[in-house]
């Protein structure tokens, strides 16, 4: 190979010495080749780097050596250096409904701040299985004791392994881009973990817990899991004092609403384990936390509201949840028998904000005088607090739904709901509205609308498996009545222009959508839903708009 290189250089008219060739090869090994993306084929995306570089990571002990799990991406010491992003970006695809292409904004604009907040986890500890030569001690031993034998010392390795568990629920598609950006931009690039494994947690068609290896382009849906994968036991996470478990969830799904069964000594049948049991098992063996995607002001509306809010601290690094310290514990008073009591679940709760994340990282690292928020559950008493019934929600009137939302939602979420009422419910349309009319809207405001009593899932997309949402009957009309007609017409105008771009035909005004051309319907699936909603909204506006509709 060297001879061929010299021949090529001579053919190019370059006469180099062997030293110059060696220097060039040495330098070439340390310079990354510049990427040459096809700009015509790939849209510009600020939040989609061409690759992920984790840097050198020291291997962990042999008993926790990284292994591939059915093709599951495992980021570890000798398994990675530079890995390309998963092709397709399937997990960031928009839900089926309206195929409107929207310029992608950064899903995690504070990624740098989050990386800095986790620096306290970047510790190195002596390895128990890998050793290196201690040159100074070896020289001293030979000089003083005349013993010609090498002295070794433990290598330094990264302190923690990370198990990232992502819950799949009816609202998880709202956070998919944000969570994926957190995984790629923060956790993988931080260089704080020996290994990083990602899992999916969801319920099957019978409501039972299932833990799946994470494949970005294969999202198993209830009743239709991917055939190449098998669900795992909670023990697959191997919780320990050096293995950190983080569950990403909004704490509102059916998994959180399942109540633990009593553990009785003489029980003949083995009780069914629920999410609280899994969390309790993990928390007793290693540091475990919930990454809550909703802001703290909404936590009481989730299943976290059935626990006691407390502040946790730690005296030592890497302690289990059961050894966390809190001075704010509220005593539980209950007449229940012993099997229902004394089953605590201390659970720190973190968010994707720099300051709370930093406090939690300091507690995990054992930094003194630092506290992180969380909840203390008595798992044995949760059966006293049944979850909210869907029947109660279904029986609410249209006015009650709308009034309840506008009385409790944030101003930005209220504005977003008014704008969404003038268009079909689709995440791509929401992104377009946010881009053109409501730039201050964030994923949390989108979630406020989707988890409210205004919308309900109507099915799942056959293409992506994502849930499809729509307003309850009469809710859209009620919101339009309470909104400014000019604002509604602005939504029509902005989205009409976008549809015109999609179908390659200029639509002069939104009223053209009431009688769409046949070629429009065959060219784009976006026209028919907009035509139906436009007719519905114009009828509510009344007056000249209703006359136009007729």
Short mmCIF file of C-alpha atoms in Angstrom, two decimals:
data_model
loop_
_atom_site.label_atom_id
_atom_site.label_comp_id
_atom_site.label_asym_id
_atom_site.label_seq_id
_atom_site.Cartn_x
_atom_site.Cartn_y
_atom_site.Cartn_z
CA UNK A 1 0.00 0.00 0.00
CA UNK A 2 2.89 2.39 0.79
CA UNK A 3 4.45 1.63 -2.60
CA UNK A 4 1.19 2.44 -4.38
CA UNK A 5 0.97 5.71 -2.49
CA UNK A 6 4.52 6.66 -3.54
CA UNK A 7 3.71 5.79 -7.18
CA UNK A 8 0.59 8.01 -7.06
CA UNK A 9 2.58 10.89 -5.59
CA UNK A 10 5.24 10.56 -8.27
CA UNK A 11 2.59 10.47 -11.01
CA UNK A 12 1.19 13.71 -9.58
CA UNK A 13 4.62 15.29 -9.83
CA UNK A 14 5.26 15.31 -6.06
CA UNK A 15 8.63 14.13 -4.84
CA UNK A 16 8.49 13.59 -1.08
CA UNK A 17 10.95 12.05 1.29
CA UNK A 18 10.02 9.14 3.52
CA UNK A 19 9.93 11.50 6.51
CA UNK A 20 7.49 13.83 4.74
CA UNK A 21 5.28 10.89 3.76
CA UNK A 22 5.30 9.60 7.36
CA UNK A 23 4.39 13.04 8.68
CA UNK A 24 1.53 13.31 6.18
CA UNK A 25 0.14 9.92 7.18
CA UNK A 26 0.43 10.78 10.88
CA UNK A 27 -1.44 14.03 10.31
CA UNK A 28 -4.10 12.35 8.16
CA UNK A 29 -5.01 10.01 11.02
CA UNK A 30 -5.82 13.00 13.21
CA UNK A 31 -7.89 15.03 10.75
CA UNK A 32 -11.52 14.13 10.14
CA UNK A 33 -12.52 14.10 6.52
CA UNK A 34 -15.03 16.88 5.85
CA UNK A 35 -18.53 15.63 5.20
CA UNK A 36 -20.01 16.43 1.79
CA UNK A 37 -23.79 16.18 2.24
CA UNK A 38 -26.10 16.34 -0.74
CA UNK A 39 -27.72 19.69 -0.06
CA UNK A 40 -30.22 19.17 -2.84
CA UNK A 41 -31.49 15.92 -1.37
CA UNK A 42 -31.36 16.76 2.33
CA UNK A 43 -33.26 19.67 3.91
CA UNK A 44 -31.35 21.87 6.29
CA UNK A 45 -31.96 20.89 9.91
CA UNK A 46 -30.41 22.71 12.81
CA UNK A 47 -31.14 19.90 15.26
CA UNK A 48 -29.99 16.99 13.08
CA UNK A 49 -26.17 16.61 13.23
CA UNK A 50 -24.66 14.27 10.70
CA UNK A 51 -23.05 12.12 13.36
CA UNK A 52 -22.53 11.68 17.09
CA UNK A 53 -19.06 11.65 18.63
CA UNK A 54 -18.78 10.32 22.15
CA UNK A 55 -15.00 10.37 22.44
CA UNK A 56 -12.88 7.73 24.13
CA UNK A 57 -14.62 5.89 26.95
CA UNK A 58 -12.80 3.52 29.24
CA UNK A 59 -14.29 0.02 29.36
CA UNK A 60 -16.12 -1.00 32.50
CA UNK A 61 -15.75 -4.12 34.62
CA UNK A 62 -16.16 -7.48 32.97
CA UNK A 63 -19.35 -8.24 34.82
CA UNK A 64 -21.01 -5.19 33.24
CA UNK A 65 -19.32 -5.40 29.86
CA UNK A 66 -21.46 -3.94 27.07
CA UNK A 67 -23.28 -6.46 24.92
CA UNK A 68 -25.58 -6.02 21.96
CA UNK A 69 -29.18 -6.95 22.73
CA UNK A 70 -31.10 -8.05 19.63
CA UNK A 71 -29.67 -5.22 17.58
CA UNK A 72 -30.29 -2.71 20.35
CA UNK A 73 -28.00 0.34 20.07
CA UNK A 74 -25.50 0.18 22.94
CA UNK A 75 -23.14 3.09 23.45
CA UNK A 76 -20.05 1.92 25.29
CA UNK A 77 -16.29 2.10 25.48
CA UNK A 78 -15.05 -0.05 22.64
CA UNK A 79 -18.41 -0.16 20.86
CA UNK A 80 -18.35 3.41 19.59
CA UNK A 81 -16.25 6.30 18.61
CA UNK A 82 -18.21 7.97 15.90
CA UNK A 83 -21.57 6.48 14.93
CA UNK A 84 -23.94 7.81 12.25
CA UNK A 85 -27.42 8.82 13.23
CA UNK A 86 -30.09 6.24 12.66
CA UNK A 87 -31.33 6.47 9.09
CA UNK A 88 -34.81 7.70 8.55
CA UNK A 89 -35.31 9.57 11.82
CA UNK A 90 -38.50 7.52 12.16
CA UNK A 91 -39.09 8.45 15.76
CA UNK A 92 -39.12 12.16 14.84
CA UNK A 93 -41.57 11.74 12.00
CA UNK A 94 -44.84 13.60 12.19
CA UNK A 95 -47.97 11.62 13.04
CA UNK A 96 -50.05 10.52 10.11
CA UNK A 97 -52.81 12.87 9.08
CA UNK A 98 -51.73 15.87 7.06
CA UNK A 99 -48.49 15.57 5.05
CA UNK A 100 -47.38 19.19 5.41
CA UNK A 101 -43.63 19.68 5.42
CA UNK A 102 -42.64 22.15 8.12
CA UNK A 103 -39.12 23.52 8.67
CA UNK A 104 -37.75 21.80 11.75
CA UNK A 105 -36.82 23.97 14.71
CA UNK A 106 -34.41 22.92 17.39
CA UNK A 107 -36.15 20.38 19.63
CA UNK A 108 -33.78 21.09 22.54
CA UNK A 109 -32.42 24.64 22.36
CA UNK A 110 -30.80 24.41 25.82
CA UNK A 111 -28.73 21.30 25.11
CA UNK A 112 -25.45 23.00 26.07
CA UNK A 113 -26.86 24.16 29.42
CA UNK A 114 -28.14 20.65 30.15
CA UNK A 115 -24.71 19.17 29.40
CA UNK A 116 -23.08 21.60 31.81
CA UNK A 117 -25.67 20.76 34.47
CA UNK A 118 -24.67 17.07 34.39
CA UNK A 119 -20.92 17.64 34.83
CA UNK A 120 -21.05 16.45 38.44
CA UNK A 121 -21.67 12.94 37.11
CA UNK A 122 -18.38 12.97 35.19
CA UNK A 123 -16.41 11.23 37.92
CA UNK A 124 -13.77 8.56 37.52
CA UNK A 125 -13.21 5.76 40.02
CA UNK A 126 -10.64 2.95 40.31
CA UNK A 127 -11.59 -0.12 38.33
CA UNK A 128 -11.96 -3.48 40.05
CA UNK A 129 -11.00 -5.53 36.99
CA UNK A 130 -8.56 -3.47 34.91
CA UNK A 131 -5.07 -2.44 36.02
CA UNK A 132 -2.14 -0.45 34.65
CA UNK A 133 1.56 -0.19 35.44
CA UNK A 134 2.49 2.18 38.24
CA UNK A 135 5.86 3.36 36.97
CA UNK A 136 6.82 5.47 40.00
CA UNK A 137 6.00 2.73 42.50
CA UNK A 138 7.83 0.15 40.38
CA UNK A 139 10.98 2.30 40.27
CA UNK A 140 10.85 2.91 44.03
CA UNK A 141 10.41 -0.80 44.70
CA UNK A 142 13.41 -1.72 42.56
CA UNK A 143 15.59 1.05 44.03
CA UNK A 144 14.68 0.54 47.69
CA UNK A 145 13.67 -3.10 48.07
CA UNK A 146 15.70 -4.53 45.16
CA UNK A 147 12.57 -6.37 44.01
CA UNK A 148 12.36 -6.41 40.24
CA UNK A 149 8.63 -6.90 39.93
CA UNK A 150 6.11 -4.51 38.35
CA UNK A 151 3.67 -2.66 40.60
CA UNK A 152 0.19 -2.15 39.17
CA UNK A 153 -2.64 0.11 40.15
CA UNK A 154 -6.36 0.15 39.16
CA UNK A 155 -7.18 2.02 36.00
CA UNK A 156 -9.55 4.95 36.30
CA UNK A 157 -12.89 4.41 34.62
CA UNK A 158 -16.10 6.33 34.38
CA UNK A 159 -18.32 5.99 37.36
CA UNK A 160 -21.86 5.32 36.15
CA UNK A 161 -23.80 3.30 33.61
CA UNK A 162 -27.07 4.81 32.42
CA UNK A 163 -30.33 3.03 31.63
CA UNK A 164 -32.68 5.44 29.84
CA UNK A 165 -36.26 4.08 29.86
CA UNK A 166 -38.70 5.94 27.57
CA UNK A 167 -42.38 5.34 28.21
CA UNK A 168 -44.58 4.98 25.14
CA UNK A 169 -48.09 6.36 25.67
CA UNK A 170 -50.80 8.15 23.72
CA UNK A 171 -49.06 11.50 24.24
CA UNK A 172 -45.41 10.46 23.91
CA UNK A 173 -45.31 11.50 20.23
CA UNK A 174 -45.37 15.12 21.42
CA UNK A 175 -42.06 14.69 23.21
CA UNK A 176 -40.33 12.28 20.83
CA UNK A 177 -38.16 14.91 19.15
CA UNK A 178 -37.21 16.50 22.47
CA UNK A 179 -36.33 13.19 24.16
CA UNK A 180 -34.36 12.02 21.14
CA UNK A 181 -32.42 15.30 21.08
CA UNK A 182 -31.69 14.90 24.81
CA UNK A 183 -30.40 11.38 24.20
CA UNK A 184 -28.21 12.31 21.24
CA UNK A 185 -27.06 15.85 22.02
CA UNK A 186 -26.64 15.58 25.79
CA UNK A 187 -26.30 12.04 27.11
CA UNK A 188 -24.28 10.51 24.27
CA UNK A 189 -21.95 13.49 23.88
CA UNK A 190 -21.48 14.14 27.58
CA UNK A 191 -18.95 11.36 28.04
CA UNK A 192 -19.98 10.76 31.65
CA UNK A 193 -21.22 7.15 31.37
CA UNK A 194 -19.45 3.86 30.80
CA UNK A 195 -22.45 2.53 28.89
CA UNK A 196 -25.74 4.01 27.77
CA UNK A 197 -28.65 1.72 26.99
CA UNK A 198 -32.07 2.92 25.92
CA UNK A 199 -35.36 1.06 26.44
CA UNK A 200 -39.04 1.49 25.65
CA UNK A 201 -41.64 0.89 28.35
CA UNK A 202 -45.27 0.39 27.35
CA UNK A 203 -48.41 -1.61 27.98
CA UNK A 204 -49.52 -4.48 25.80
CA UNK A 205 -53.09 -4.95 24.55
CA UNK A 206 -54.00 -6.39 28.00
CA UNK A 207 -52.48 -3.47 29.89
CA UNK A 208 -49.47 -5.46 31.16
CA UNK A 209 -46.01 -3.90 31.48
CA UNK A 210 -43.53 -4.57 28.69
CA UNK A 211 -39.89 -3.49 28.47
CA UNK A 212 -38.44 -3.43 24.95
CA UNK A 213 -34.96 -2.70 23.60
CA UNK A 214 -34.90 0.69 21.93
CA UNK A 215 -34.77 0.75 18.14
CA UNK A 216 -35.37 4.26 16.77
CA UNK A 217 -36.97 3.11 13.53
CA UNK A 218 -39.14 0.41 15.10
CA UNK A 219 -41.72 1.58 17.63
CA UNK A 220 -43.77 -1.41 18.87
CA UNK A 221 -47.45 -0.60 19.27
CA UNK A 222 -49.78 -2.39 21.73
CA UNK A 223 -50.73 -5.76 20.30
CA UNK A 224 -48.32 -5.40 17.36
CA UNK A 225 -44.75 -5.63 18.68
CA UNK A 226 -41.78 -5.92 16.39
CA UNK A 227 -41.21 -9.55 15.55
CA UNK A 228 -37.41 -9.41 15.91
CA UNK A 229 -37.58 -8.22 19.52
CA UNK A 230 -38.70 -9.80 22.75
CA UNK A 231 -39.97 -8.03 25.87
CA UNK A 232 -37.57 -8.04 28.79
CA UNK A 233 -37.83 -8.45 32.53
CA UNK A 234 -37.25 -5.41 34.77
CA UNK A 235 -34.20 -7.29 36.04
CA UNK A 236 -32.58 -6.72 32.63
CA UNK A 237 -31.64 -3.24 33.80
CA UNK A 238 -29.40 -4.72 36.53
CA UNK A 239 -29.88 -1.88 38.99
CA UNK A 240 -26.86 -1.21 41.20
CA UNK A 241 -25.13 1.65 42.94
CA UNK A 242 -23.15 2.32 39.77
CA UNK A 243 -26.09 2.02 37.37
CA UNK A 244 -28.38 5.03 37.03
CA UNK A 245 -31.97 4.46 35.85
CA UNK A 246 -33.99 7.36 34.40
CA UNK A 247 -37.62 6.88 33.35
CA UNK A 248 -38.94 9.45 30.84
CA UNK A 249 -42.69 9.93 31.30
CA UNK A 250 -45.50 12.41 31.79
CA UNK A 251 -46.91 10.17 34.59
CA UNK A 252 -50.43 10.18 33.15
CA UNK A 253 -50.69 6.91 31.24
CA UNK A 254 -52.64 3.79 32.14
CA UNK A 255 -49.44 2.26 33.53
CA UNK A 256 -49.35 4.87 36.29
CA UNK A 257 -53.05 4.39 37.01
CA UNK A 258 -52.66 0.69 37.81
CA UNK A 259 -52.63 0.15 41.57
CA UNK A 260 -50.25 -2.32 43.27
CA UNK A 261 -51.69 -5.42 44.88
CA UNK A 262 -51.11 -6.34 48.50
CA UNK A 263 -48.16 -8.65 49.16
CA UNK A 264 -49.48 -11.28 51.57
CA UNK A 265 -47.32 -14.03 52.98
CA UNK A 266 -49.87 -16.83 52.42
CA UNK A 267 -51.04 -15.72 48.98
CA UNK A 268 -51.51 -18.69 46.65
CA UNK A 269 -51.46 -16.69 43.43
CA UNK A 270 -48.54 -14.52 42.47
CA UNK A 271 -49.76 -10.91 42.23
CA UNK A 272 -49.39 -9.01 38.98
CA UNK A 273 -46.59 -6.48 39.06
CA UNK A 274 -47.30 -2.91 37.99
CA UNK A 275 -45.11 0.11 37.32
CA UNK A 276 -44.83 1.06 41.00
CA UNK A 277 -43.46 -2.41 41.76
CA UNK A 278 -40.82 -2.07 39.05
CA UNK A 279 -39.82 1.37 40.30
CA UNK A 280 -39.64 0.08 43.85
CA UNK A 281 -37.38 -2.77 42.79
CA UNK A 282 -35.05 -0.44 40.87
CA UNK A 283 -35.01 2.22 43.60
CA UNK A 284 -33.97 -0.32 46.24
CA UNK A 285 -30.83 -1.29 44.30
CA UNK A 286 -29.61 1.90 42.66
CA UNK A 287 -30.29 5.59 41.98
CA UNK A 288 -33.57 5.89 40.09
CA UNK A 289 -35.37 9.03 38.91
CA UNK A 290 -38.31 10.10 36.75
CA UNK A 291 -37.66 12.62 33.98
CA UNK A 292 -41.00 14.44 33.93
CA UNK A 293 -41.65 16.08 30.56
CA UNK A 294 -44.38 18.29 32.02
CA UNK A 295 -43.47 21.40 34.07
CA UNK A 296 -43.75 21.35 37.83
CA UNK A 297 -46.97 23.39 37.87
CA UNK A 298 -48.75 20.45 36.16
CA UNK A 299 -47.37 17.64 38.32
CA UNK A 300 -50.32 17.68 40.72
CA UNK A 301 -52.62 16.90 37.75
CA UNK A 302 -50.71 13.69 37.09
CA UNK A 303 -50.40 10.50 39.12
CA UNK A 304 -47.55 12.14 41.03
CA UNK A 305 -50.23 13.99 42.96
CA UNK A 306 -50.93 10.81 44.97
CA UNK A 307 -47.50 11.05 46.61
CA UNK A 308 -46.05 13.48 49.14
CA UNK A 309 -43.87 16.23 47.63
CA UNK A 310 -40.51 16.27 49.39
CA UNK A 311 -36.91 17.41 48.94
CA UNK A 312 -34.20 14.73 48.78
CA UNK A 313 -30.52 14.96 49.65
CA UNK A 314 -27.69 12.43 49.92
CA UNK A 315 -24.69 12.08 52.20
CA UNK A 316 -22.73 9.75 49.89
CA UNK A 317 -22.43 9.45 46.10
CA UNK A 318 -24.50 6.86 44.27
CA UNK A 319 -26.80 5.91 47.14
CA UNK A 320 -30.02 4.05 46.44
CA UNK A 321 -33.33 5.87 46.65
CA UNK A 322 -34.12 4.16 49.93
CA UNK A 323 -31.06 5.84 51.48
CA UNK A 324 -31.94 9.35 50.35
CA UNK A 325 -32.43 11.82 53.18
CA UNK A 326 -35.48 14.03 53.64
CA UNK A 327 -36.65 16.08 56.62
CA UNK A 328 -40.11 16.84 55.23
CA UNK A 329 -41.72 13.43 55.40
CA UNK A 330 -45.41 13.55 56.14
CA UNK A 331 -46.52 10.68 58.37
CA UNK A 332 -49.08 8.37 56.84
CA UNK A 333 -51.93 7.61 59.19
CA UNK A 334 -53.78 4.44 58.28
CA UNK A 335 -55.60 1.59 59.97
CA UNK A 336 -54.63 -0.84 57.22
CA UNK A 337 -53.06 -4.18 58.21
CA UNK A 338 -49.31 -4.68 57.97
CA UNK A 339 -49.22 -6.05 54.35
CA UNK A 340 -50.53 -2.67 53.12
CA UNK A 341 -47.94 -0.59 54.95
CA UNK A 342 -44.20 0.04 55.08
CA UNK A 343 -43.59 -0.11 51.31
CA UNK A 344 -41.94 3.26 50.64
CA UNK A 345 -40.95 4.52 47.19
CA UNK A 346 -38.78 7.66 47.32
CA UNK A 347 -38.70 8.99 43.75
CA UNK A 348 -36.72 12.07 42.64
CA UNK A 349 -38.38 13.92 39.76
CA UNK A 350 -36.35 16.00 37.31
CA UNK A 351 -37.11 18.13 34.25
CA UNK A 352 -35.26 19.24 31.14
CA UNK A 353 -34.20 22.50 32.76
CA UNK A 354 -30.60 23.25 33.65
CA UNK A 355 -31.00 24.28 37.31
CA UNK A 356 -33.19 21.35 38.50
CA UNK A 357 -31.05 18.92 36.52
CA UNK A 358 -27.87 20.26 38.12
CA UNK A 359 -29.30 19.91 41.65
CA UNK A 360 -30.28 16.30 40.94
CA UNK A 361 -26.83 15.49 39.50
CA UNK A 362 -25.23 16.94 42.63
CA UNK A 363 -27.44 14.77 44.86
CA UNK A 364 -26.49 11.66 42.87
CA UNK A 365 -22.82 12.67 43.15
CA UNK A 366 -23.17 13.16 46.91
CA UNK A 367 -22.50 16.90 46.95
CA UNK A 368 -23.46 18.23 50.38
CA UNK A 369 -26.11 20.88 51.11
CA UNK A 370 -27.97 20.17 47.85
CA UNK A 371 -31.58 19.07 47.48
CA UNK A 372 -33.66 17.88 44.58
CA UNK A 373 -37.49 17.70 44.42
CA UNK A 374 -39.39 14.45 44.29
CA UNK A 375 -42.28 12.44 45.73
CA UNK A 376 -42.54 9.89 48.49
CA UNK A 377 -45.09 7.13 47.87
CA UNK A 378 -46.37 4.51 50.23
CA UNK A 379 -47.02 1.82 47.64
CA UNK A 380 -49.07 -0.23 50.09
CA UNK A 381 -51.61 2.57 50.48
CA UNK A 382 -52.04 3.58 46.84
CA UNK A 383 -55.09 1.33 46.54
CA UNK A 384 -56.92 3.87 48.74
CA UNK A 385 -56.64 6.44 45.94
CA UNK A 386 -58.32 5.12 42.80
CA UNK A 387 -57.32 6.82 39.57
CA UNK A 388 -59.66 9.20 37.76
CA UNK A 389 -62.35 7.40 35.82
CA UNK A 390 -62.62 7.89 32.06
CA UNK A 391 -66.39 7.72 32.45
CA UNK A 392 -66.36 10.93 34.46
CA UNK A 393 -64.39 12.66 31.72
CA UNK A 394 -66.68 11.37 28.98
CA UNK A 395 -69.78 12.67 30.76
CA UNK A 396 -68.61 16.30 30.88
CA UNK A 397 -70.51 18.80 28.77
CA UNK A 398 -68.92 20.89 26.04
CA UNK A 399 -69.13 24.06 28.15
CA UNK A 400 -67.55 22.28 31.13
CA UNK A 401 -64.65 21.05 29.02
CA UNK A 402 -63.95 24.44 27.46
CA UNK A 403 -64.42 26.40 30.69
CA UNK A 404 -62.19 24.04 32.65
CA UNK A 405 -59.40 24.33 30.10
CA UNK A 406 -59.47 28.12 29.80
CA UNK A 407 -59.60 28.47 33.58
CA UNK A 408 -56.47 26.41 34.25
CA UNK A 409 -54.31 26.41 31.11
CA UNK A 410 -51.44 28.81 30.51
CA UNK A 411 -52.11 31.84 28.25
CA UNK A 412 -49.92 30.40 25.49
CA UNK A 413 -51.79 27.08 25.58
CA UNK A 414 -55.10 28.95 25.39
CA UNK A 415 -53.91 30.86 22.33
CA UNK A 416 -52.75 27.64 20.72
CA UNK A 417 -56.12 25.96 21.31
CA UNK A 418 -57.90 28.88 19.62
CA UNK A 419 -55.64 28.58 16.60
CA UNK A 420 -55.93 24.78 16.46
CA UNK A 421 -59.74 25.03 16.45
CA UNK A 422 -59.56 26.58 12.96
CA UNK A 423 -57.60 23.69 11.44
CA UNK A 424 -57.48 19.88 11.44
CA UNK A 425 -55.78 18.40 14.49
CA UNK A 426 -52.34 17.30 13.39
CA UNK A 427 -48.91 17.74 14.92
CA UNK A 428 -47.55 19.02 11.60
CA UNK A 429 -50.27 21.68 11.51
CA UNK A 430 -49.48 22.59 15.12
CA UNK A 431 -45.81 23.04 14.20
CA UNK A 432 -46.84 25.25 11.27
CA UNK A 433 -49.07 27.36 13.52
CA UNK A 434 -46.25 27.69 16.03
CA UNK A 435 -43.80 28.69 13.33
CA UNK A 436 -45.97 31.32 11.65
CA UNK A 437 -48.30 32.64 14.35
CA UNK A 438 -47.25 31.54 17.85
CA UNK A 439 -43.44 31.23 18.07
CA UNK A 440 -43.48 31.34 21.89
CA UNK A 441 -45.32 28.00 22.04
CA UNK A 442 -43.16 25.15 23.35
CA UNK A 443 -43.78 21.39 23.55
CA UNK A 444 -45.20 21.84 27.04
CA UNK A 445 -47.92 24.15 25.68
CA UNK A 446 -48.71 21.66 22.92
CA UNK A 447 -48.98 18.97 25.59
CA UNK A 448 -51.36 21.11 27.66
CA UNK A 449 -53.80 21.09 24.74
CA UNK A 450 -53.42 17.41 23.87
CA UNK A 451 -53.80 16.16 27.46
CA UNK A 452 -56.79 18.38 28.17
CA UNK A 453 -60.45 17.42 27.93
CA UNK A 454 -60.69 19.20 24.57
CA UNK A 455 -59.15 16.39 22.50
CA UNK A 456 -59.45 12.63 22.46
CA UNK A 457 -57.71 9.89 20.45
CA UNK A 458 -59.79 8.56 17.58
CA UNK A 459 -57.51 5.74 16.47
CA UNK A 460 -53.98 5.01 15.33
CA UNK A 461 -52.24 5.65 12.07
CA UNK A 462 -51.69 2.49 10.04
CA UNK A 463 -48.44 3.94 8.70
CA UNK A 464 -46.67 5.08 11.89
CA UNK A 465 -48.76 3.66 14.74
CA UNK A 466 -49.12 7.14 16.23
CA UNK A 467 -52.48 8.08 17.82
CA UNK A 468 -54.78 10.37 15.85
CA UNK A 469 -56.58 13.10 17.82
CA UNK A 470 -59.64 15.24 17.23
CA UNK A 471 -61.78 17.67 19.22
CA UNK A 472 -64.75 16.28 21.11
CA UNK A 473 -68.06 16.90 19.38
CA UNK A 474 -69.06 20.54 19.79
CA UNK A 475 -65.76 21.66 21.36
CA UNK A 476 -64.32 23.10 18.15
CA UNK A 477 -67.48 25.13 17.53
CA UNK A 478 -67.50 26.43 21.11
CA UNK A 479 -63.87 27.59 20.92
CA UNK A 480 -64.47 29.33 17.59
CA UNK A 481 -67.43 31.18 19.11
CA UNK A 482 -65.19 32.42 21.95
CA UNK A 483 -62.36 33.42 19.61
CA UNK A 484 -61.75 36.53 17.53
CA UNK A 485 -63.09 35.94 13.95
CA UNK A 486 -60.13 37.83 12.53
CA UNK A 487 -57.76 35.43 14.24
CA UNK A 488 -59.61 32.47 12.77
CA UNK A 489 -59.41 33.96 9.29
CA UNK A 490 -55.67 34.52 9.75
CA UNK A 491 -55.24 30.81 10.39
CA UNK A 492 -57.17 30.07 7.20
CA UNK A 493 -54.98 32.43 5.20
CA UNK A 494 -51.66 31.13 6.52
CA UNK A 495 -52.52 27.47 6.12
CA UNK A 496 -54.09 28.03 2.69
CA UNK A 497 -50.80 29.44 1.45
CA UNK A 498 -48.99 26.40 2.79
CA UNK A 499 -51.39 24.00 1.10
CA UNK A 500 -50.88 25.88 -2.17
CA UNK A 501 -47.16 25.28 -1.88
CA UNK A 502 -47.71 21.59 -1.18
CA UNK A 503 -49.96 20.92 -4.19
CA UNK A 504 -48.05 23.24 -6.53
CA UNK A 505 -51.06 25.42 -7.29
CA UNK A 506 -51.89 28.89 -6.04
CA UNK A 507 -55.04 29.06 -3.90
CA UNK A 508 -56.21 32.65 -3.97
CA UNK A 509 -58.26 32.44 -0.77
CA UNK A 510 -59.37 29.92 1.79
CA UNK A 511 -62.90 29.80 0.35
CA UNK A 512 -61.46 27.93 -2.62
CA UNK A 513 -60.97 25.00 -0.29
CA UNK A 514 -64.75 24.70 0.05
CA UNK A 515 -64.93 23.40 -3.52
CA UNK A 516 -61.47 21.94 -4.15
CA UNK A 517 -60.45 20.98 -7.65
CA UNK A 518 -60.34 17.24 -8.32
CA UNK A 519 -56.63 17.38 -9.10
CA UNK A 520 -56.00 18.91 -5.67
CA UNK A 521 -57.55 15.93 -3.91
CA UNK A 522 -55.38 13.47 -5.84
CA UNK A 523 -52.22 15.55 -5.44
CA UNK A 524 -52.32 15.98 -1.67
CA UNK A 525 -54.11 14.42 1.27
CA UNK A 526 -53.97 17.79 3.05
CA UNK A 527 -56.78 19.43 1.06
CA UNK A 528 -59.81 17.35 2.03
CA UNK A 529 -59.36 17.67 5.85
CA UNK A 530 -58.90 21.43 5.54
CA UNK A 531 -61.97 21.73 3.33
CA UNK A 532 -64.08 19.89 5.91
CA UNK A 533 -62.83 21.99 8.83
CA UNK A 534 -63.19 25.23 6.84
CA UNK A 535 -66.84 24.43 6.16
CA UNK A 536 -67.43 23.60 9.82
CA UNK A 537 -65.83 26.80 11.10
CA UNK A 538 -67.54 29.08 8.58
CA UNK A 539 -70.89 27.69 9.65
CA UNK A 540 -70.09 28.65 13.25
CA UNK A 541 -69.00 32.18 12.31
CA UNK A 542 -72.42 32.74 10.72
CA UNK A 543 -73.49 35.81 8.78
CA UNK A 544 -71.74 36.37 5.48
CA UNK A 545 -69.41 33.44 6.17
CA UNK A 546 -72.33 31.02 6.50
CA UNK A 547 -73.84 32.49 3.32
CA UNK A 548 -70.54 31.87 1.54
CA UNK A 549 -70.63 28.30 2.73
CA UNK A 550 -74.16 27.79 1.35
#
